[in-house]
GROMACS .gro file of C-alpha atoms in nm:
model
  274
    1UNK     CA    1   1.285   0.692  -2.149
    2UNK     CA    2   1.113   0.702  -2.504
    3UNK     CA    3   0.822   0.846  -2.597
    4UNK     CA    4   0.561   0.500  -2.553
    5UNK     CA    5   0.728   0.472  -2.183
    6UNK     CA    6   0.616   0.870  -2.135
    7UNK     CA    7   0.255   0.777  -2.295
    8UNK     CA    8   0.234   0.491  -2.022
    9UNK     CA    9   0.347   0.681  -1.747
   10UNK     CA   10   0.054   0.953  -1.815
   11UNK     CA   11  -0.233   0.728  -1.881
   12UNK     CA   12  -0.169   0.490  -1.577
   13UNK     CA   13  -0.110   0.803  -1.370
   14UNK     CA   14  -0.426   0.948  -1.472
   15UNK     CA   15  -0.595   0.568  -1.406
   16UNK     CA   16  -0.513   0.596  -1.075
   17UNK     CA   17  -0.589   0.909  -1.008
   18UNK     CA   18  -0.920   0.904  -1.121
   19UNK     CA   19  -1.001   0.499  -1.063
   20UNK     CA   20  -0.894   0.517  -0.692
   21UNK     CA   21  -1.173   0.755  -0.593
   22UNK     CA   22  -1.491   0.669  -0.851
   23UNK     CA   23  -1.710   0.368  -0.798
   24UNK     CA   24  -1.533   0.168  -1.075
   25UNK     CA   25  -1.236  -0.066  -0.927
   26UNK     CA   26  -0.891   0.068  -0.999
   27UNK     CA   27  -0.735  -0.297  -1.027
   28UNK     CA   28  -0.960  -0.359  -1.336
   29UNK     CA   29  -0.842  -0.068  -1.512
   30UNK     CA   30  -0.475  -0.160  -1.438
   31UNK     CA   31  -0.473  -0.494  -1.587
   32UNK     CA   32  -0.655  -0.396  -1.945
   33UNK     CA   33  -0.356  -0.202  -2.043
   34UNK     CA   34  -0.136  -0.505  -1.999
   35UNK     CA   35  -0.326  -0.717  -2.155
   36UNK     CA   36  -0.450  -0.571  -2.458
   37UNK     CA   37  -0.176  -0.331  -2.523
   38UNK     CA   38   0.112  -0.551  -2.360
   39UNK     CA   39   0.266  -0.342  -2.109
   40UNK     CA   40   0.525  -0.355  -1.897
   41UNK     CA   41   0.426  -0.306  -1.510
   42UNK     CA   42   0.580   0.055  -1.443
   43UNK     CA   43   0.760  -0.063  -1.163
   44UNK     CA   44   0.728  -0.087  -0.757
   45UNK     CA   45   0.874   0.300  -0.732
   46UNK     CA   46   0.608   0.436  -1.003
   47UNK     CA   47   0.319   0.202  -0.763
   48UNK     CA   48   0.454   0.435  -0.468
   49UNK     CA   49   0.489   0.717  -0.635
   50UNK     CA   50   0.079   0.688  -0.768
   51UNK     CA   51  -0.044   0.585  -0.413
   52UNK     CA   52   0.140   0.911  -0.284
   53UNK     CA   53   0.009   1.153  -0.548
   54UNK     CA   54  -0.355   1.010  -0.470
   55UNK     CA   55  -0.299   1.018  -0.109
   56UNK     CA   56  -0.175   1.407  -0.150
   57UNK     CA   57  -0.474   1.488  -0.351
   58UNK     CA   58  -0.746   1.346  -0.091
   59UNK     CA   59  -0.523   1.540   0.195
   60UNK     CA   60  -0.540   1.842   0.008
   61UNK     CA   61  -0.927   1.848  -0.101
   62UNK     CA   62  -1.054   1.790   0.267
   63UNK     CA   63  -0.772   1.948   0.434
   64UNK     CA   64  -1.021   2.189   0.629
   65UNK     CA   65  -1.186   1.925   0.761
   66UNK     CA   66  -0.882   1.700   0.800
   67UNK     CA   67  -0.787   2.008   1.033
   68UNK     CA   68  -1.101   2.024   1.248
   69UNK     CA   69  -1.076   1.643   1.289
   70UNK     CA   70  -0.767   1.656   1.381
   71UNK     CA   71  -0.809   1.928   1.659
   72UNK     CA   72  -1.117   1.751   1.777
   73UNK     CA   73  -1.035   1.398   1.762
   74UNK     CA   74  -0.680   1.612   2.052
   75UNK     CA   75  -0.899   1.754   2.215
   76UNK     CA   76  -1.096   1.416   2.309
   77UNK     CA   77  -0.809   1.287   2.447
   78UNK     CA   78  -0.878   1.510   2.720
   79UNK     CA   79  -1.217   1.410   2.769
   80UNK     CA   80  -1.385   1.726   2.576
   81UNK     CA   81  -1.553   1.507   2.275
   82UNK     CA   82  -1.758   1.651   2.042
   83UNK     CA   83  -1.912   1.584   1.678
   84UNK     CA   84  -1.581   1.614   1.556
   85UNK     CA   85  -1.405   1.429   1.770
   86UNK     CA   86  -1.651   1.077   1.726
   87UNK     CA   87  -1.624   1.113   1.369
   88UNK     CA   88  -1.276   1.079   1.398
   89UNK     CA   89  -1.266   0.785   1.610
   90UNK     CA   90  -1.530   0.639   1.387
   91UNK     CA   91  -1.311   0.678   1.122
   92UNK     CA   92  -1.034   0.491   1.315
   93UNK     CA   93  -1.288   0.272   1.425
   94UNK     CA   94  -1.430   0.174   1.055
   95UNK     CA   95  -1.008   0.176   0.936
   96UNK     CA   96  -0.935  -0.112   1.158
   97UNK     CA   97  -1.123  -0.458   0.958
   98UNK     CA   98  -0.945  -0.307   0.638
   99UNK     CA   99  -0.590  -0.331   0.843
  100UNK     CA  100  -0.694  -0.667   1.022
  101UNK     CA  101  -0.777  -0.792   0.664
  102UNK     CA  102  -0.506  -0.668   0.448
  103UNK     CA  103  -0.297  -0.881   0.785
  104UNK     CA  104  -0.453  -1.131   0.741
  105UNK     CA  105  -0.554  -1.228   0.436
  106UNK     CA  106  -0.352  -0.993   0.188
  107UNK     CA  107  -0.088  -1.258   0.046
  108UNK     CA  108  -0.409  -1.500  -0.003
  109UNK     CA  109  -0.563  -1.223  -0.230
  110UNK     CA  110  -0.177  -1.184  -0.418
  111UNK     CA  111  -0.217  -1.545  -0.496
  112UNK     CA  112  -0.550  -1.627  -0.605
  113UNK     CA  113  -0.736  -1.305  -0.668
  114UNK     CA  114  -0.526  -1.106  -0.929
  115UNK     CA  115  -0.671  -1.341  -1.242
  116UNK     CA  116  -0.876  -1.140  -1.472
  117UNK     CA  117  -1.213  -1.395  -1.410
  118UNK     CA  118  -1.205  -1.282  -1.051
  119UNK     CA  119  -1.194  -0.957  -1.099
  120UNK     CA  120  -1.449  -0.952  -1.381
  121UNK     CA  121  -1.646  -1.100  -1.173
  122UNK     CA  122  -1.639  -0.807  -0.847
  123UNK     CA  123  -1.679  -0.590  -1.078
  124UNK     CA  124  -1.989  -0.730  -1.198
  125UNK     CA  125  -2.124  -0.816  -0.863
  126UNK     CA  126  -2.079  -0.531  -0.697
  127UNK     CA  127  -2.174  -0.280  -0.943
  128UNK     CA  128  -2.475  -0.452  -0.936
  129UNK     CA  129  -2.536  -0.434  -0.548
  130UNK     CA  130  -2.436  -0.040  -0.634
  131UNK     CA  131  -2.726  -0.013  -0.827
  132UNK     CA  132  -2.962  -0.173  -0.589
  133UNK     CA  133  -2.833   0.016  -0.285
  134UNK     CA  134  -2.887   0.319  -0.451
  135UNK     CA  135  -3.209   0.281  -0.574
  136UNK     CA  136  -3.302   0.149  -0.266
  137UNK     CA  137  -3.186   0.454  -0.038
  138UNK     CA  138  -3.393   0.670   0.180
  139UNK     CA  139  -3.099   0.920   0.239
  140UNK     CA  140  -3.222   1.025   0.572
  141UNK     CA  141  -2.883   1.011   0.771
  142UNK     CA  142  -2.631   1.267   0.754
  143UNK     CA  143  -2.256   1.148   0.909
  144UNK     CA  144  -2.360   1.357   1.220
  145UNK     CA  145  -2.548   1.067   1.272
  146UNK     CA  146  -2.289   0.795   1.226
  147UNK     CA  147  -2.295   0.548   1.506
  148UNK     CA  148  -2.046   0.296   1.582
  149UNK     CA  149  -2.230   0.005   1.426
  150UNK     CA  150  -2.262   0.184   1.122
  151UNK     CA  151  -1.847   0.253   1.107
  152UNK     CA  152  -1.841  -0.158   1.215
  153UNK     CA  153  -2.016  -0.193   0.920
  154UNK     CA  154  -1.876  -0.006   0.680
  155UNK     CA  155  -1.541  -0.111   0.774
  156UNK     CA  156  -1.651  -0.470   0.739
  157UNK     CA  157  -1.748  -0.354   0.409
  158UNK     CA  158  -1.412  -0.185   0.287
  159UNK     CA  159  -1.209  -0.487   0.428
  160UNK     CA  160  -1.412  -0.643   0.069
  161UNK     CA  161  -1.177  -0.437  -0.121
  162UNK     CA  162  -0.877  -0.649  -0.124
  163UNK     CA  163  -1.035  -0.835  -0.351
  164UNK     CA  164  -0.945  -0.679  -0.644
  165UNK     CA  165  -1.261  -0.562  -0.859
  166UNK     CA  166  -1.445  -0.465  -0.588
  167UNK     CA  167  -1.349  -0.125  -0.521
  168UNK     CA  168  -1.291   0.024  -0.224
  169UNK     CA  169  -1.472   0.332  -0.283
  170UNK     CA  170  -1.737   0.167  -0.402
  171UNK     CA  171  -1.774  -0.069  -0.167
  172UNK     CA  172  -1.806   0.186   0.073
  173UNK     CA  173  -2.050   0.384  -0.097
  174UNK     CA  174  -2.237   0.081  -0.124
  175UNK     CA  175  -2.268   0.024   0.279
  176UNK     CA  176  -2.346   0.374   0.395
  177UNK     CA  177  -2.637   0.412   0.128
  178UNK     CA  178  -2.793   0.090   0.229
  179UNK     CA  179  -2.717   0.217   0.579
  180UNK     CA  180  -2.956   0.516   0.477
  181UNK     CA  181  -2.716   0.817   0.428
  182UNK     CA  182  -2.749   1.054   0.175
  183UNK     CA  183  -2.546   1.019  -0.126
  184UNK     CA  184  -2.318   1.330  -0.015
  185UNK     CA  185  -2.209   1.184   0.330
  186UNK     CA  186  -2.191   0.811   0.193
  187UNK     CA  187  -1.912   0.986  -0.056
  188UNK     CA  188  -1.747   1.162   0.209
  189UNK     CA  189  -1.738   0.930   0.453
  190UNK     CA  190  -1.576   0.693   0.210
  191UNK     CA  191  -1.282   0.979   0.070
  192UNK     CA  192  -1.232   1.026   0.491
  193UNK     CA  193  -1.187   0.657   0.504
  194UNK     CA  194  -0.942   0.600   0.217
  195UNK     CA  195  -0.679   0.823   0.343
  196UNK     CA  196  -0.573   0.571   0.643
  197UNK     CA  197  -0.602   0.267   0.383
  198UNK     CA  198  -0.389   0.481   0.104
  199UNK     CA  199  -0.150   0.580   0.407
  200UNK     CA  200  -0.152   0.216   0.504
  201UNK     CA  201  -0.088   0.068   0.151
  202UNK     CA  202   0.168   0.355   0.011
  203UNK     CA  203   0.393   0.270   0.346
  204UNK     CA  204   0.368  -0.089   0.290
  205UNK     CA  205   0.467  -0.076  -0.071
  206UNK     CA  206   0.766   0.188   0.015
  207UNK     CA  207   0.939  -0.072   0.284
  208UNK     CA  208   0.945  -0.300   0.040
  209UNK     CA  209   1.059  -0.070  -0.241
  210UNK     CA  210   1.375   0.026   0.055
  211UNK     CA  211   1.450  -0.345   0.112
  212UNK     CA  212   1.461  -0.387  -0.218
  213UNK     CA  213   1.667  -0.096  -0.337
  214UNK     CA  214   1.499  -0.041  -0.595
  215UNK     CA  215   1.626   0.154  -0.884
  216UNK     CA  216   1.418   0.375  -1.051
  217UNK     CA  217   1.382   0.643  -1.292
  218UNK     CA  218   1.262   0.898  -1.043
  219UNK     CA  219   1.141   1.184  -1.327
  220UNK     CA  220   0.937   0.902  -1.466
  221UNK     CA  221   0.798   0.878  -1.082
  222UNK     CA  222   0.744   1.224  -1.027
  223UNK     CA  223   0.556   1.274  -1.333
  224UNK     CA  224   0.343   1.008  -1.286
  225UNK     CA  225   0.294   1.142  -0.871
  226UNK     CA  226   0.240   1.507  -1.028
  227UNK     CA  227  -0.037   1.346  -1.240
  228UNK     CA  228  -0.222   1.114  -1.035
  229UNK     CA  229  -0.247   1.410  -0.759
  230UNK     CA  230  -0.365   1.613  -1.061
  231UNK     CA  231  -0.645   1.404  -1.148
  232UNK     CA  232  -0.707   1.275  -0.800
  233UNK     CA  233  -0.820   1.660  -0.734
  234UNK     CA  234  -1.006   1.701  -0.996
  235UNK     CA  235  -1.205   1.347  -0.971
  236UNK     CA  236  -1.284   1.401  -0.603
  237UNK     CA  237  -1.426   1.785  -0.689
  238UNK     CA  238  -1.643   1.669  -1.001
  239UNK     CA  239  -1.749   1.346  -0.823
  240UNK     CA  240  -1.890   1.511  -0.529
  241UNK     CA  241  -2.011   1.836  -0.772
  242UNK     CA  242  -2.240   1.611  -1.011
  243UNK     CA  243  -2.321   1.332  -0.736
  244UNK     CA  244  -2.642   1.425  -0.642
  245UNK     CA  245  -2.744   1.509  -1.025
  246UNK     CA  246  -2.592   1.180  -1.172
  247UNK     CA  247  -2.607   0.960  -0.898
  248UNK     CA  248  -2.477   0.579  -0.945
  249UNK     CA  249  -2.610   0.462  -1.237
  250UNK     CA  250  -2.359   0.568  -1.498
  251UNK     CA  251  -2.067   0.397  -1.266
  252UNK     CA  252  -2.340   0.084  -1.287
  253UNK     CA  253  -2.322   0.098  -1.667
  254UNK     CA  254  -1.973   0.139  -1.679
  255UNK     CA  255  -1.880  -0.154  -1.448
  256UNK     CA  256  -2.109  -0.334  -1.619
  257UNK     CA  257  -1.928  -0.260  -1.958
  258UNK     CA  258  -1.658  -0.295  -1.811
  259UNK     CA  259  -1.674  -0.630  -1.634
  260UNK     CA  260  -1.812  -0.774  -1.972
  261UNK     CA  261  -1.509  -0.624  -2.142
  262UNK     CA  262  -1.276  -0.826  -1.939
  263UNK     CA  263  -1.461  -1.157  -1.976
  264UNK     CA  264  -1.412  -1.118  -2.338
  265UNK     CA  265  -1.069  -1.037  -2.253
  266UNK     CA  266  -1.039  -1.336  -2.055
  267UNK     CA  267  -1.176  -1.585  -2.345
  268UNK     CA  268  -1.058  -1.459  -2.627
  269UNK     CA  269  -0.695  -1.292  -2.549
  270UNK     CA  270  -0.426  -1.549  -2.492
  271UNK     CA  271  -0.201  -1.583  -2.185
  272UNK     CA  272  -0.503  -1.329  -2.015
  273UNK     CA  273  -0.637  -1.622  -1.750
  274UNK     CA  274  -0.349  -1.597  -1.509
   0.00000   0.00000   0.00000
């Protein structure tokens, strides 16, 4: 590999680390460097590879809780059910419209909703219903309170993010505040929520990188894992740090830059409408 191939391998990495946990779609960010700097897509082992270093990252931040969940959601089995334990079948619960849609709908979304005007447009739209949601909250739910129409709902809600642009995090987000939770648990909530869907995703994308047999160069992989996890980390930590100082609106203004950026993208580069 040359040097521009090792440049590429650390900015996507640190794309996806960072894109698949903040408010700001990481499918957007993954087609601008294509398009404007003419990149070559990394590769179906490097996709794996990113989806595993993110999916490491979220394991290791909440792997305290992950723990407790974990013991709780055993010892339910058994009949003893506690906090713990609903929260973790809520979580199940609120995983299973993402699954049924990803089924269902997934090579739909392959076909039609990978053009840069669609996801310009999510990404307009729903940083927009961001903003509202969060100027609109009353924040006076805490996930102790989670019920099972509110994981029905904000599972309804994530099963949005296949469409690229949307993102799933944000999406999320989105629900839970205009569901009345408090900025901290609407986060949380969301980062429990994403490691079944990353899980989900990764395991799909490695079957088909094993029926393949794909070839890769698997330092250029491990890298780019190593970094993504990296970043992952440290997005999830500062995210949830400066949350309740920030808030949403400079994601807003971002996706709003952002979406704006790509229909100029769209217009003006050639080739960028498929």
């Amino acid at each position: 590999m040359n040097f521009s191939e090792w440049i590429q391998t650390f900015f996507l990495a640190i794309i996806q680390g960072l894109t698949e946990f903040l408010p700001i779609s990481s499918s957007a960010h993954l087609i601008l460097p294509s398009q404007l700097m003419g990149w070559d897509d990394q590769g179906l082992a490097f996709d794996v590879g990113v989806h595993v270093g993110t999916l490491g990252a979220v394991i290791f931040y909440f792997r305290h809780e992950l723990l407790t969940l974990a013991k709780a959601w055993k010892r339910s089995l058994s009949g003893n059910m506690d906090a713990e334990g609903r929260l973790s079948w809520l979580v199940i619960l609120a995983t299973l419209p993402a699954l049924a849609a990803g089924f269902l709908m997934g090579g739909l979304v392959d076909l039609y909703g990978r053009s840069i005007l669609v996801i310009a447009g999510t990404t307009l739209i729903f940083g927009v219903l961001l903003a509202w949601a969060d100027l609109r909250r009353t924040e006076q739910r805490t996930t102790e309170s989670l019920g099972v129409r509110d994981a029905c709902m904000i599972g309804l809600a994530q099963a949005l993010a296949l469409i690229p642009g949307t993102s799933r995090s944000g999406i999320t987000i989105t629900a839970a505040l205009m569901l009345g939770f408090d900025r901290q648990s609407a986060a949380r909530f969301s980062f429990l929520l994403s490691i079944p869907v990353i899980l989900g995703a990764g395991s799909l994308k490695g079957l088909e990188l094993y029926q393949e047999g794909n070839s890769a160069h698997w330092l250029h992989v491990g890298v780019g894992t190593l970094i993504a996890a990296l970043s992952a980390v440290a997005c999830i930590h500062l995210f949830l740090k400066w949350l309740d100082r920030v808030g949403m609106k400079p994601f807003v203004i971002y996706r709003l830059l952002l979406g704006v950026l790509l229909l100029a993208v769209y217009f003006a580069v050639p080739g960028s409408a498929s």
